[in-house]
Structures are given as structure tokens and as C-alpha cells.
PDB file of C-alpha atoms in Angstrom:
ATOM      1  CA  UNK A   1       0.000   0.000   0.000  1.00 86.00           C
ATOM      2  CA  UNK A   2       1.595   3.328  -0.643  1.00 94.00           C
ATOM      3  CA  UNK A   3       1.401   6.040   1.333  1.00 94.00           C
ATOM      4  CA  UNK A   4      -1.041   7.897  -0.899  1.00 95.00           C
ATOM      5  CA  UNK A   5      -3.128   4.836  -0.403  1.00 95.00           C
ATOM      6  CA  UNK A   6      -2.549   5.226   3.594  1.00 96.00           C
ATOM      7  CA  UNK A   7      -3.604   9.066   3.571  1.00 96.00           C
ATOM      8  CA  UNK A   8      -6.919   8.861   1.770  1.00 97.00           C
ATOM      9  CA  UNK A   9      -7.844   5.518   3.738  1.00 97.00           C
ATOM     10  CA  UNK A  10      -6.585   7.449   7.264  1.00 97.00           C
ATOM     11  CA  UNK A  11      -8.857  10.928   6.299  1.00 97.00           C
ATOM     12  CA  UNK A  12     -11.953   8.055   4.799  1.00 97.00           C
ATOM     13  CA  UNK A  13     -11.799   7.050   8.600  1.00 97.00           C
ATOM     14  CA  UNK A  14     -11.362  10.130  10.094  1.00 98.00           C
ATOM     15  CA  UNK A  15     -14.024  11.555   7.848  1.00 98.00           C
ATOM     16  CA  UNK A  16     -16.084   8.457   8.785  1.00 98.00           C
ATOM     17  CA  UNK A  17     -15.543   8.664  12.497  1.00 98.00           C
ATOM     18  CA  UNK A  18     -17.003  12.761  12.844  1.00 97.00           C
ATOM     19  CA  UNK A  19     -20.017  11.888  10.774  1.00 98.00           C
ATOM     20  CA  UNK A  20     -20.500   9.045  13.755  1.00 98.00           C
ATOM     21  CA  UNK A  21     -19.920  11.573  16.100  1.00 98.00           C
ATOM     22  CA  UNK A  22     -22.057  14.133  14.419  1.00 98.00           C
ATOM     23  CA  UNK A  23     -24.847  11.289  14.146  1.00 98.00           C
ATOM     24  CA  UNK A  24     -24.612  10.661  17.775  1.00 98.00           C
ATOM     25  CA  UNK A  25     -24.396  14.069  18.759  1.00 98.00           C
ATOM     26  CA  UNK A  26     -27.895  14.819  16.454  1.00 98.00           C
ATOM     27  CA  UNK A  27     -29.325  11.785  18.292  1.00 98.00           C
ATOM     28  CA  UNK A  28     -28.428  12.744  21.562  1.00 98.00           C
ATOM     29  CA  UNK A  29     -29.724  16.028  20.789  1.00 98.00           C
ATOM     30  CA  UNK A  30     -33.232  14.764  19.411  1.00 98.00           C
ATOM     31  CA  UNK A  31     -33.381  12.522  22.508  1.00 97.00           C
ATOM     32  CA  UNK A  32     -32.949  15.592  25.001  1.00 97.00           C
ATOM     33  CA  UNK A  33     -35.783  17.843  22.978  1.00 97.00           C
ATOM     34  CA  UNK A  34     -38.226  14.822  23.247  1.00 97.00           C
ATOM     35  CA  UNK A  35     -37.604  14.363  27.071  1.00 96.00           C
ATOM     36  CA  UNK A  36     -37.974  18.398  27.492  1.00 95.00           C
ATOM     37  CA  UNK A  37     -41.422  18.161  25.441  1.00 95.00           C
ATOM     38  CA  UNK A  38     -42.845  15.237  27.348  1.00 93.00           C
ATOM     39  CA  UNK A  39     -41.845  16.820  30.598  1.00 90.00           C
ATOM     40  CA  UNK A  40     -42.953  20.812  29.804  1.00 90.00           C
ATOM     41  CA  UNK A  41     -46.529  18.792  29.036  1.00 89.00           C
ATOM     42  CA  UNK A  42     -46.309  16.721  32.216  1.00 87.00           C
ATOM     43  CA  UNK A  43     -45.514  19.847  34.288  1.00 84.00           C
ATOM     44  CA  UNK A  44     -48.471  21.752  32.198  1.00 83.00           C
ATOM     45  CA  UNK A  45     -50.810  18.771  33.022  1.00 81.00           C
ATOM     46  CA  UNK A  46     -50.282  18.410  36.529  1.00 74.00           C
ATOM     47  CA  UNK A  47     -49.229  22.113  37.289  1.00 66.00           C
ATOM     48  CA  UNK A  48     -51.558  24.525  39.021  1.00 58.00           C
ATOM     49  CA  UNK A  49     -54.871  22.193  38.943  1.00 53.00           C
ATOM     50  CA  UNK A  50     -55.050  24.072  42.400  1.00 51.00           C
ATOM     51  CA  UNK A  51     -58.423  25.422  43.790  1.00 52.00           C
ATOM     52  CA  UNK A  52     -59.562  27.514  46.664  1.00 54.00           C
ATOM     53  CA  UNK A  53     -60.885  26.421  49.681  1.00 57.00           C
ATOM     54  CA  UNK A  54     -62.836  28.031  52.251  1.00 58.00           C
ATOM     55  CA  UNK A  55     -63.516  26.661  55.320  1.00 58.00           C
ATOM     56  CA  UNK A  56     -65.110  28.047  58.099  1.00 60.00           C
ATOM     57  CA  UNK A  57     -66.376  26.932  61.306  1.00 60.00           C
ATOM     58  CA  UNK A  58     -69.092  29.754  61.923  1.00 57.00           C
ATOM     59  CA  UNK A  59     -70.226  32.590  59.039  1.00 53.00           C
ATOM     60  CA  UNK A  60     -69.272  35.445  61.675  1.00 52.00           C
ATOM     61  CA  UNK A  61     -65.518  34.484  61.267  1.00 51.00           C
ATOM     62  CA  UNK A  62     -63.756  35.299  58.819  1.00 51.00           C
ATOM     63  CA  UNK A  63     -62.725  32.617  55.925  1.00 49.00           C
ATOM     64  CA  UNK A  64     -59.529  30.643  56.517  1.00 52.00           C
ATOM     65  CA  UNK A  65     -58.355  30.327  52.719  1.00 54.00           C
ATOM     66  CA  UNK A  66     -56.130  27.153  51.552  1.00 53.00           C
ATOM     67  CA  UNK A  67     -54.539  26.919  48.143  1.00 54.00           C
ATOM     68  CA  UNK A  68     -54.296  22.962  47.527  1.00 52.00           C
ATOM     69  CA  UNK A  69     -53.702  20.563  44.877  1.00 52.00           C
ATOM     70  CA  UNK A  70     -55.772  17.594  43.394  1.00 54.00           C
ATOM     71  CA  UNK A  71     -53.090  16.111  45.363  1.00 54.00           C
ATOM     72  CA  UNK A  72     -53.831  17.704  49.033  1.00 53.00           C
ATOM     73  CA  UNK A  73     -51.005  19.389  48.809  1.00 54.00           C
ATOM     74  CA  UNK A  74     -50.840  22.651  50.891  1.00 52.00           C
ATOM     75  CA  UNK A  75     -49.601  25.490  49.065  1.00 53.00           C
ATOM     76  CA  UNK A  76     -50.914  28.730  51.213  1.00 53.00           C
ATOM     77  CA  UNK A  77     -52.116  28.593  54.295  1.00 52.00           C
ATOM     78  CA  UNK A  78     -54.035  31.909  55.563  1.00 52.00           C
ATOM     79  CA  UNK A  79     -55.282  32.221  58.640  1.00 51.00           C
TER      80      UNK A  79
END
């Protein structure tokens, strides 16, 4: 093999190697944008399905207010 013959096969296999890279890289990248969608519409699906509450023992008070989730989850508690 001469060493022309060693030069083009060395840059084929360089060349060959960054377009694997660039491949992966692109997947990689593809991967990452379809976790971000799936969790912005996870976060916009179970994000701020809160509700007010009041709750009051006798109508002379005044109203103790909770923010919760579907969840129970206290948010605000004003007393």
C-alpha cells in the first residue's frame, strides 16, 4: 500500500468517524428535545390544577383560605 493509499484511507476514517460523532451528537440532541417536550406537558398537566378552599367553622368568622392541589397538597395557608 503506498502512502497515498494510507492518507486517503486514514482521512476516509477520520471523515467516517465525525459523521458518527455528528450522528450521535444529532441523536443525543433529538433525545434531550423529546424528554424536554414530554416533561414541559407533564408539568403543564399536573401544574396549578389548584383550587380555593374556604372553610369556616361559623359565618361570623372570617374565611380561613387554603390553596391545595388535586393532590392535598398545601400550598398557602391563611389564617
Amino acid at each position: 500500500m503506498t502512502e497515498e493509499e494510507k492518507a486517503a484511507r486514514a482521512a476516509k476514517i477520520r471523515e467516517t468517524k465525525a459523521r458518527q460523532q455528528q450522528e450521535m451528537e444529532e441523536a443525543e440532541r433529538r433525545r434531550e428535545e423529546r424528554r424536554k417536550a414530554k416533561r414541559e406537558q407533564l408539568w403543564t398537566s399536573n401544574n396549578y390544577c389548584s383550587c380555593r378552599i374556604s372553610l369556616s367553622e361559623d359565618e361570623d368568622e372570617d374565611d380561613e383560605t387554603i390553596l391545595s392541589d388535586s393532590d392535598g397538597i398545601l400550598f398557602e395557608n391563611t389564617i
